[in-house]
Structures are given as C-alpha cells and as structure tokens.
C-alpha cells in the first residue's frame, strides 16, 4: 500500500495536481515539462523519446526478501512502467515454470509482469532444443532425444523442460522406481507419485531388449533434493558408453584422452549459498556442483570434468537476458526490427557482487550495449565487506538505484517532482 512517504506517490500525486484531467495532457505543461508528460503517457511513444537504456533487476534481496516486497520495490518498477522504460527480472532462482513464478511475482509486487520479462536460472536451456551433435549422423535435434533433468520439487522441472520443447525427459524418480538397486539407500516409494515409465529399459547384462535407455544430455535445472542419488546417477551416465545407462567404458578409469564425457553436463546456477528463511545461508546448487566435482575428482584421480554452468554471472545467461530485453523493448516501444539506434545501456541492479555485479561487469555484449552495475544494500551484501567485484555505484535500495540511473540518463526524478508540482 502506498504511504505519504512513497516516492512514486509523491511523483504521481504531483502529476495529478499539475494536470487534473489527465497526466497525459500535454497542453498544461510548459515546454520544459513536456518530455515528462509525454513519457508518462500510456499511448504510442514518439520515436524521438524512445529511451535507449533499460534495467535488469535481480529479485531476491533487491525486490523481495523471503517473499516479502522490499521497501519501494513496487514503486520503482511501477515508475519505470509509467515512463515506458524497459526492464526485465533476472534471477538465479528456478525450479518452477516461468508462468507460475511470474504470476506469483505479479501478485506479491502488485504489478503486471509478463513471462517475456523474466529470466530464471534454467530459462536459457530453452535455446538448446534445436542443438545437434556433430558426431550424430541422424542430426536429430536435442529436443527429440532423451535428456535427464535433475533438481526441484516433484515433477516441476520435467514440466518446465517440456514447456521448453524437450519431448523425452527422464528424471531420477523414473530411474530409481524402475531400478531401485541402482541406489539402494533411497526409498523408491517417495518418488512414485511423480515417476513415469522409462522410454526404454535400463541395460543389464541379461537384457534381451533391442533398445536401452540412452541419455543425450544431463541438465541440473535446480537444487537436487537427493544429492547422493543424483551424484551416483550422473556419474553412471558420464562413465557409460555414450549415455547408455547400465554400461561402463572399457576402462573404468578414463585416461586423459577420454576424460571428457560424450554426454554433456549442464548446471543452471553456480551460487554456493542462498538466503532462505533460516538465519544462516544455505547451500545452493553451487554446493551440489562442488560436492559432485569433489566425488568425481576422488574417483577419477584428479582428472577434471568440464561441466557447463550457466546462470549469473555467466556470459551465456547475460547474452540470453539481453536478447529477452531487446525483444521486450521492441514489444513495449514498438521499435522496428533493424533499428539502428537500439539498446545502448543496461543497468543491472543486484545485491550479490559475485553474481549480479561480476556478471554485469564482465559481460561482453554482441550488440555493443554497455552494462552498468548497481549494488544495493538490501540483500546479501553489507558495507562491512569490500565487494569482490566493484559496482558502478552502491546505493541503499532499489528505489535509489532507479533514481540514480534515471538521473544519470537525464531523467531526474527530483526534476519530475519539482516540475510537476
Ligand atoms: Mg539476490
């Protein structure tokens, strides 16, 4: 709810006092004001006023804290929507369908957000569905092959993967219910509610089946719930003959030449910790990856395994986010394809120097846009630390971040208040 101290309320109230019939009415403003009145309008935007900058916001610690909106988060986003300045939400969270998460965020923040404005840790996996393996003579795209999806609650991540276009998704639940002996310390009963039959049986030496379960890629979509089961299963697949589960390579310990698996392994989130409702940060997917890599190292005599990790601060995730931002900007502002003056600058607003700030600082845009980073004090960072990655600026919260960036772009919020008062 808005209060008398809400900065957005002051701005919009000032606009109402200045232009009682409509804030879009331009005639009530002197020339110096018109830019702001035009910017606040809800109709088509004049090309000459099109903002060439945009925002990307982290969610946890910037907009929300344990599902509770942080001060002025809603107002900051509402102001940008009123000004028709594009923004997206870019989070390392995940494990749920983008549509459901966006609906929840819209409710919590009391603003309208569309899935096209939202990128979570595993969203870039959607870009891999048409990928083909150069060694595969069939040239079958990945979406039509069988992939293993790990992590998340119940069947949520399988359904997310299917929404991306993957047509044959297997989960650890399917495998452990099919073959409980694969990992005898896990009870299959806890998985029966969301397990599905396997597309092909798992290979065993006495098998007479002409086809066997073959995994083409492994995706860790979200934090695994059973680290031990998933660790054993991923290692089994990586050491199998081209992904045929139940087989092993001719040499149980790979040589240097065979250190790389034929089956790609993808992690979606490198964060070692995450802030939960517990008072001490909890291990995240980065913790699982570290544990998995430790087991791999111990069992394979120090031979490194090159798993691919996306999520902030990776180049891949920022490139995907920028594509989403450009597409959303085009939809919002009606700027045509091939526009020569496009997105010039992006402000990444985050609370984590190791993901938000590092990623924004190191991202190299293929479009030539410049990313600036704004570190806020409402999340994991506090002033007692020297941030390992220096932001463009550090401010108290998301409202200050938006205000600072707008003023830097010549859209000063104080000026809005003063001119409209
Ligand atoms: Mg955060």
Coordinates of C-alpha atoms and ligand atoms in Angstrom, one line a residue:
X1 CA 0.0 0.0 0.0
X2 CA 1.2 3.5 -0.8
X3 CA 2.1 5.8 2.1
X4 CA 2.7 9.5 2.2
X5 CA 6.4 8.9 2.1
X6 CA 6.3 6.7 -1.1
X7 CA 8.3 8.4 -3.7
X8 CA 6.1 7.2 -6.5
X9 CA 3.0 8.5 -4.8
X10 CA 4.6 11.9 -4.5
X11 CA 5.5 12.0 -8.2
X12 CA 2.1 10.7 -9.4
X13 CA 0.3 13.0 -7.0
X14 CA 2.3 15.9 -8.3
X15 CA 1.4 14.9 -11.8
X16 CA -2.3 14.8 -10.9
X17 CA -2.2 18.2 -9.3
X18 CA -0.5 19.7 -12.3
X19 CA -2.8 18.1 -14.8
X20 CA -6.1 17.4 -13.1
X21 CA -7.9 16.0 -16.1
X22 CA -5.1 13.7 -17.3
X23 CA -1.5 13.2 -16.7
X24 CA -1.1 12.7 -20.4
X25 CA -2.5 16.1 -21.3
X26 CA 0.5 18.0 -22.7
X27 CA -1.0 21.5 -23.0
X28 CA -0.9 22.1 -19.2
X29 CA 2.9 21.8 -19.2
X30 CA 5.4 24.3 -20.3
X31 CA 7.9 23.1 -22.9
X32 CA 10.4 22.1 -20.4
X33 CA 7.9 19.7 -18.8
X34 CA 6.5 18.1 -21.9
X35 CA 9.1 15.4 -22.1
X36 CA 7.9 14.1 -18.8
X37 CA 4.3 14.3 -19.6
X38 CA 4.9 12.5 -22.9
X39 CA 6.9 9.9 -21.1
X40 CA 4.1 9.3 -18.6
X41 CA 1.5 8.8 -21.3
X42 CA 0.1 5.4 -22.0
X43 CA -0.4 5.8 -25.8
X44 CA 2.2 5.2 -28.5
X45 CA 5.6 6.6 -27.8
X46 CA 7.2 9.2 -30.1
X47 CA 10.3 7.7 -31.6
X48 CA 12.4 10.7 -30.6
X49 CA 11.6 10.0 -26.9
X50 CA 12.4 6.3 -27.0
X51 CA 14.7 5.5 -24.1
X52 CA 17.9 3.9 -25.3
X53 CA 18.6 2.4 -21.8
X54 CA 16.9 -0.3 -19.8
X55 CA 17.1 -2.2 -16.5
X56 CA 17.7 -5.8 -15.4
X57 CA 16.7 -6.5 -11.8
X58 CA 17.8 -9.4 -9.6
X59 CA 14.8 -10.5 -7.4
X60 CA 15.9 -11.9 -4.0
X61 CA 17.5 -9.2 -2.0
X62 CA 16.5 -6.5 -4.4
X63 CA 12.7 -6.7 -4.9
X64 CA 11.8 -9.4 -2.4
X65 CA 13.1 -10.8 0.9
X66 CA 11.6 -14.2 1.7
X67 CA 8.5 -13.4 -0.4
X68 CA 8.1 -10.0 1.2
X69 CA 8.4 -7.0 -1.0
X70 CA 11.4 -4.8 -0.1
X71 CA 10.7 -1.1 0.5
X72 CA 9.7 0.9 -2.6
X73 CA 10.3 -2.1 -4.9
X74 CA 6.8 -2.0 -6.4
X75 CA 7.0 1.8 -6.7
X76 CA 10.3 1.6 -8.5
X77 CA 9.0 -0.9 -11.1
X78 CA 5.7 1.0 -11.4
X79 CA 7.5 4.2 -12.2
X80 CA 9.5 2.5 -15.0
X81 CA 6.3 1.1 -16.4
X82 CA 4.7 4.5 -16.3
X83 CA 7.8 6.0 -18.0
X84 CA 7.8 3.1 -20.5
X85 CA 11.4 2.3 -19.7
X86 CA 12.0 -1.4 -20.4
X87 CA 13.2 -3.8 -17.7
X88 CA 13.4 -7.5 -17.1
X89 CA 13.9 -9.6 -14.0
X90 CA 17.0 -11.8 -14.0
X91 CA 17.3 -14.3 -11.2
X92 CA 19.4 -17.4 -10.4
X93 CA 16.3 -18.9 -8.8
X94 CA 14.4 -21.6 -10.6
X95 CA 12.7 -24.9 -10.2
X96 CA 9.2 -23.8 -11.3
X97 CA 7.5 -22.9 -14.5
X98 CA 8.2 -19.3 -15.6
X99 CA 4.5 -18.7 -16.0
X100 CA 3.8 -19.7 -12.4
X101 CA 6.7 -17.7 -10.9
X102 CA 5.7 -14.6 -12.9
X103 CA 2.1 -14.9 -11.7
X104 CA 3.4 -15.1 -8.1
X105 CA 5.7 -12.1 -8.5
X106 CA 2.9 -10.0 -10.1
X107 CA 0.8 -10.8 -7.0
X108 CA 3.5 -10.1 -4.5
X109 CA 4.6 -6.8 -6.1
X110 CA 1.1 -5.8 -7.3
X111 CA 2.3 -5.0 -10.8
X112 CA 1.8 -6.7 -14.1
X113 CA 4.8 -8.7 -15.3
X114 CA 4.8 -11.0 -18.3
X115 CA 6.9 -14.1 -18.8
X116 CA 8.7 -12.3 -21.6
X117 CA 10.3 -10.0 -19.0
X118 CA 11.5 -12.9 -16.8
X119 CA 14.7 -15.0 -17.0
X120 CA 15.5 -17.6 -14.3
X121 CA 18.4 -19.9 -14.0
X122 CA 17.3 -22.6 -16.4
X123 CA 15.4 -20.4 -18.9
X124 CA 18.4 -20.3 -21.3
X125 CA 18.2 -24.1 -21.6
X126 CA 15.3 -23.4 -23.9
X127 CA 17.8 -22.2 -26.5
X128 CA 19.3 -25.7 -26.7
X129 CA 16.4 -27.6 -28.0
X130 CA 17.4 -27.4 -31.7
X131 CA 21.1 -28.2 -31.0
X132 CA 22.5 -31.1 -32.9
X133 CA 25.6 -33.3 -32.2
X134 CA 28.1 -33.0 -35.0
X135 CA 29.0 -36.7 -34.4
X136 CA 25.4 -37.8 -34.7
X137 CA 24.7 -38.9 -38.2
X138 CA 21.0 -38.7 -37.7
X139 CA 21.3 -34.9 -36.9
X140 CA 18.3 -35.4 -34.6
X141 CA 17.8 -32.2 -32.5
X142 CA 18.3 -32.4 -28.8
X143 CA 14.6 -31.8 -28.2
X144 CA 13.8 -35.2 -29.7
X145 CA 16.4 -37.1 -27.8
X146 CA 16.1 -38.3 -24.2
X147 CA 17.6 -36.0 -21.6
X148 CA 18.0 -36.3 -17.8
X149 CA 16.6 -33.5 -15.7
X150 CA 17.7 -33.2 -12.1
X151 CA 16.6 -31.0 -9.2
X152 CA 13.5 -29.3 -8.0
X153 CA 10.3 -30.5 -6.3
X154 CA 8.3 -33.4 -7.6
X155 CA 7.8 -33.2 -11.3
X156 CA 8.1 -29.5 -11.6
X157 CA 11.4 -29.3 -13.6
X158 CA 10.4 -32.0 -16.0
X159 CA 7.3 -30.0 -16.8
X160 CA 9.4 -26.9 -17.3
X161 CA 11.7 -28.7 -19.6
X162 CA 8.7 -30.0 -21.6
X163 CA 7.4 -26.4 -21.9
X164 CA 10.7 -25.5 -23.5
X165 CA 10.2 -28.2 -26.2
X166 CA 12.0 -31.2 -24.9
X167 CA 9.9 -34.2 -25.8
X168 CA 11.6 -37.1 -23.9
X169 CA 12.5 -36.0 -20.3
X170 CA 13.6 -38.6 -17.7
X171 CA 14.1 -37.7 -14.1
X172 CA 15.9 -39.6 -11.3
X173 CA 12.4 -40.5 -9.9
X174 CA 11.7 -42.5 -13.1
X175 CA 15.0 -44.3 -12.8
X176 CA 15.0 -45.2 -9.1
X177 CA 11.4 -46.5 -9.3
X178 CA 12.4 -48.6 -12.3
X179 CA 15.6 -49.9 -10.9
X180 CA 15.8 -49.5 -7.0
X181 CA 19.1 -51.4 -6.9
X182 CA 20.8 -48.5 -8.7
X183 CA 20.9 -46.6 -5.4
X184 CA 19.7 -48.8 -2.5
X185 CA 19.9 -46.0 0.1
X186 CA 16.9 -44.2 -1.4
X187 CA 13.4 -45.4 -1.0
X188 CA 11.6 -45.5 -4.4
X189 CA 8.2 -45.1 -2.5
X190 CA 8.9 -41.4 -2.1
X191 CA 9.1 -41.0 -5.8
X192 CA 6.1 -43.0 -7.0
X193 CA 3.7 -40.0 -7.1
X194 CA 5.6 -38.3 -9.9
X195 CA 7.6 -41.1 -11.6
X196 CA 6.9 -42.1 -15.2
X197 CA 7.7 -45.2 -17.1
X198 CA 11.1 -45.1 -18.8
X199 CA 11.0 -44.8 -22.7
X200 CA 13.4 -47.8 -22.8
X201 CA 14.6 -50.3 -20.2
X202 CA 17.9 -49.8 -18.5
X203 CA 20.7 -52.0 -19.8
X204 CA 21.8 -55.0 -17.8
X205 CA 23.9 -58.0 -19.0
X206 CA 21.0 -60.3 -19.2
X207 CA 18.8 -57.9 -21.0
X208 CA 17.2 -59.1 -24.3
X209 CA 15.7 -55.7 -25.2
X210 CA 16.9 -54.4 -28.6
X211 CA 16.9 -50.8 -27.2
X212 CA 18.1 -49.3 -24.0
X213 CA 17.7 -46.0 -22.1
X214 CA 20.2 -43.6 -23.6
X215 CA 20.7 -40.2 -22.1
X216 CA 22.0 -37.5 -24.5
X217 CA 22.4 -34.6 -22.1
X218 CA 22.2 -34.1 -18.3
X219 CA 20.6 -30.9 -17.0
X220 CA 20.6 -29.8 -13.4
X221 CA 17.7 -27.5 -13.5
X222 CA 17.5 -26.7 -9.8
X223 CA 18.9 -27.8 -6.5
X224 CA 18.8 -31.6 -6.3
X225 CA 16.8 -32.9 -3.4
X226 CA 18.7 -36.2 -3.1
X227 CA 22.3 -35.3 -3.6
X228 CA 23.5 -38.9 -3.2
X229 CA 21.1 -40.4 -5.8
X230 CA 21.7 -37.7 -8.3
X231 CA 25.5 -37.9 -7.8
X232 CA 25.6 -41.6 -8.4
X233 CA 23.2 -41.4 -11.4
X234 CA 25.2 -38.6 -13.1
X235 CA 28.5 -40.4 -12.6
X236 CA 26.9 -43.6 -14.0
X237 CA 25.8 -41.7 -17.2
X238 CA 29.1 -39.9 -17.6
X239 CA 31.0 -43.2 -17.4
X240 CA 28.6 -45.1 -19.6
X241 CA 29.2 -45.9 -23.3
X242 CA 27.7 -42.9 -25.0
X243 CA 24.9 -42.4 -22.4
X244 CA 23.6 -45.9 -22.4
X245 CA 22.8 -46.2 -18.7
X246 CA 24.0 -49.5 -17.2
X247 CA 27.0 -49.8 -19.4
X248 CA 30.6 -48.8 -18.5
X249 CA 33.5 -47.8 -20.5
X250 CA 36.1 -50.4 -21.3
X251 CA 38.5 -48.7 -18.9
X252 CA 36.9 -48.0 -15.6
X253 CA 39.3 -45.0 -15.0
X254 CA 39.4 -42.8 -18.1
X255 CA 42.7 -41.8 -19.5
X256 CA 43.4 -38.1 -20.3
X257 CA 42.2 -38.7 -23.8
X258 CA 38.9 -40.0 -22.5
X259 CA 38.4 -37.5 -19.7
X260 CA 35.6 -35.7 -21.4
X261 CA 32.3 -37.5 -21.4
X262 CA 30.3 -37.9 -24.5
X263 CA 27.3 -36.8 -22.6
X264 CA 27.2 -33.0 -21.8
X265 CA 26.5 -32.0 -18.3
X266 CA 24.9 -28.6 -17.6
X267 CA 24.3 -26.8 -14.3
X268 CA 21.9 -23.9 -14.2
X269 CA 23.1 -22.0 -11.2
X270 CA 26.6 -21.5 -9.7
X271 CA 25.5 -20.0 -6.4
X272 CA 27.2 -21.7 -3.5
X273 CA 24.7 -20.3 -1.0
X274 CA 21.3 -18.8 -1.0
X275 CA 19.4 -16.8 1.6
X276 CA 16.5 -18.8 3.0
X277 CA 14.3 -18.0 6.0
X278 CA 16.9 -19.7 8.2
X279 CA 19.2 -17.2 9.7
X280 CA 22.4 -18.7 8.1
X281 CA 22.7 -19.0 4.3
X282 CA 22.0 -22.5 2.9
X283 CA 24.0 -24.5 0.4
X284 CA 22.7 -24.0 -3.1
X285 CA 23.2 -25.7 -6.5
X286 CA 26.8 -24.5 -6.5
X287 CA 27.2 -26.5 -3.3
X288 CA 25.9 -29.6 -5.1
X289 CA 28.2 -28.9 -8.0
X290 CA 31.2 -28.6 -5.7
X291 CA 30.3 -31.8 -3.9
X292 CA 29.8 -33.6 -7.2
X293 CA 33.1 -32.4 -8.6
X294 CA 34.8 -33.5 -5.4
X295 CA 33.5 -37.0 -5.8
X296 CA 34.4 -37.0 -9.5
X297 CA 37.9 -35.9 -8.6
X298 CA 38.4 -38.5 -5.9
X299 CA 37.1 -41.3 -8.1
X300 CA 38.9 -40.3 -11.2
X301 CA 42.4 -39.5 -9.9
X302 CA 42.1 -35.7 -10.3
X303 CA 41.1 -35.7 -14.0
X304 CA 38.9 -32.6 -14.3
X305 CA 35.4 -32.8 -15.7
X306 CA 34.2 -29.9 -17.8
X307 CA 30.6 -29.3 -16.8
X308 CA 28.9 -26.3 -18.3
X309 CA 27.5 -23.9 -15.8
X310 CA 25.1 -21.1 -16.8
X311 CA 23.2 -18.6 -14.6
X312 CA 24.6 -15.3 -13.3
X313 CA 27.5 -14.4 -13.7
X314 CA 27.9 -16.4 -16.9
X315 CA 28.3 -14.8 -20.3
X316 CA 25.6 -17.1 -21.7
X317 CA 23.0 -16.0 -19.2
X318 CA 23.6 -12.3 -19.7
X319 CA 23.5 -12.8 -23.5
X320 CA 20.2 -14.6 -23.2
X321 CA 18.9 -11.9 -20.9
X322 CA 19.9 -9.2 -23.3
X323 CA 18.1 -11.0 -26.1
X324 CA 15.0 -11.1 -23.9
X325 CA 15.4 -7.4 -23.0
X326 CA 15.7 -6.4 -26.7
X327 CA 12.6 -8.4 -27.6
X328 CA 10.6 -7.0 -24.7
X329 CA 11.8 -3.5 -25.5
X330 CA 10.6 -3.9 -29.1
X331 CA 7.2 -5.1 -27.9
X332 CA 6.9 -2.3 -25.4
X333 CA 8.1 0.6 -27.5
X334 CA 7.2 -0.6 -31.0
X335 CA 10.7 -0.1 -32.3
X336 CA 11.1 -1.9 -35.6
X337 CA 13.4 -4.7 -36.3
X338 CA 16.7 -3.4 -37.7
X339 CA 16.5 -0.2 -35.8
X340 CA 19.9 1.4 -35.9
X341 CA 19.7 3.2 -32.6
X342 CA 18.7 0.5 -30.2
X343 CA 19.6 -0.5 -26.7
X344 CA 22.6 1.5 -25.7
X345 CA 22.9 0.9 -22.0
X346 CA 21.6 -1.5 -19.4
X347 CA 21.6 -1.1 -15.6
X348 CA 22.0 -4.4 -13.7
X349 CA 20.6 -3.9 -10.2
X350 CA 21.6 -6.6 -7.7
X351 CA 22.6 -7.5 -4.2
X352 CA 25.3 -10.1 -4.9
X353 CA 28.7 -8.9 -6.0
X354 CA 29.6 -12.5 -7.0
X355 CA 26.7 -12.9 -9.5
X356 CA 24.9 -9.7 -10.3
X357 CA 27.8 -7.4 -10.2
X358 CA 30.5 -9.7 -11.6
X359 CA 28.2 -10.7 -14.4
X360 CA 27.3 -7.2 -15.4
X361 CA 30.9 -6.0 -15.2
X362 CA 32.3 -8.8 -17.3
X363 CA 29.5 -9.2 -19.9
X364 CA 30.6 -8.5 -23.4
X365 CA 27.5 -7.6 -25.4
X366 CA 27.5 -8.8 -29.0
X367 CA 25.1 -5.9 -29.6
X368 CA 27.5 -3.3 -28.3
X369 CA 25.4 -2.3 -25.3
X370 CA 27.2 -1.2 -22.2
X371 CA 26.2 -2.8 -18.9
X372 CA 26.5 -0.8 -15.6
X373 CA 26.1 -2.3 -12.2
X374 CA 24.2 -1.0 -9.2
X375 CA 24.8 -2.8 -5.9
X376 CA 22.1 -2.5 -3.3
X377 CA 22.4 -3.0 0.5
X378 CA 19.1 -4.8 1.0
X379 CA 20.4 -8.3 0.4
X380 CA 23.5 -10.4 0.9
X381 CA 26.0 -7.5 0.6
X382 CA 26.7 -5.3 3.6
X383 CA 29.1 -2.4 3.9
X384 CA 31.4 -4.3 6.3
X385 CA 32.8 -6.1 3.3
X386 CA 34.7 -4.8 0.3
X387 CA 32.8 -6.2 -2.6
X388 CA 35.0 -8.6 -4.6
X389 CA 33.6 -7.0 -7.8
X390 CA 33.3 -3.3 -7.7
X391 CA 29.9 -2.0 -8.9
X392 CA 29.4 1.3 -10.8
X393 CA 27.7 2.5 -7.7
X394 CA 26.4 1.3 -4.4
X395 CA 23.0 2.5 -3.0
X396 CA 20.7 1.7 -0.2
X397 CA 17.9 0.1 -2.2
X398 CA 16.1 -0.5 -5.5
X399 CA 14.4 2.9 -5.5
X400 CA 17.7 4.7 -5.0
X401 CA 19.1 2.5 -7.8
X402 CA 16.4 3.5 -10.3
X403 CA 16.6 7.1 -9.3
X404 CA 20.4 7.2 -9.7
X405 CA 20.2 5.7 -13.1
X406 CA 17.4 7.9 -14.3
X407 CA 19.2 11.0 -13.2
X408 CA 22.4 9.7 -14.9
X409 CA 20.4 9.4 -18.2
X410 CA 18.9 12.9 -17.9
X411 CA 15.6 11.7 -16.5
X412 CA 16.0 13.1 -12.9
X413 CA 13.2 12.1 -10.6
X414 CA 13.6 15.1 -8.4
X415 CA 13.1 17.2 -11.5
X416 CA 9.9 15.3 -12.2
X417 CA 8.6 16.2 -8.8
X418 CA 9.7 19.8 -9.0
X419 CA 8.4 20.5 -12.5
X420 CA 5.1 18.7 -11.9
X421 CA 4.5 20.2 -8.5
Ligands
LIG1 MG1 19.9 -11.6 -5.0

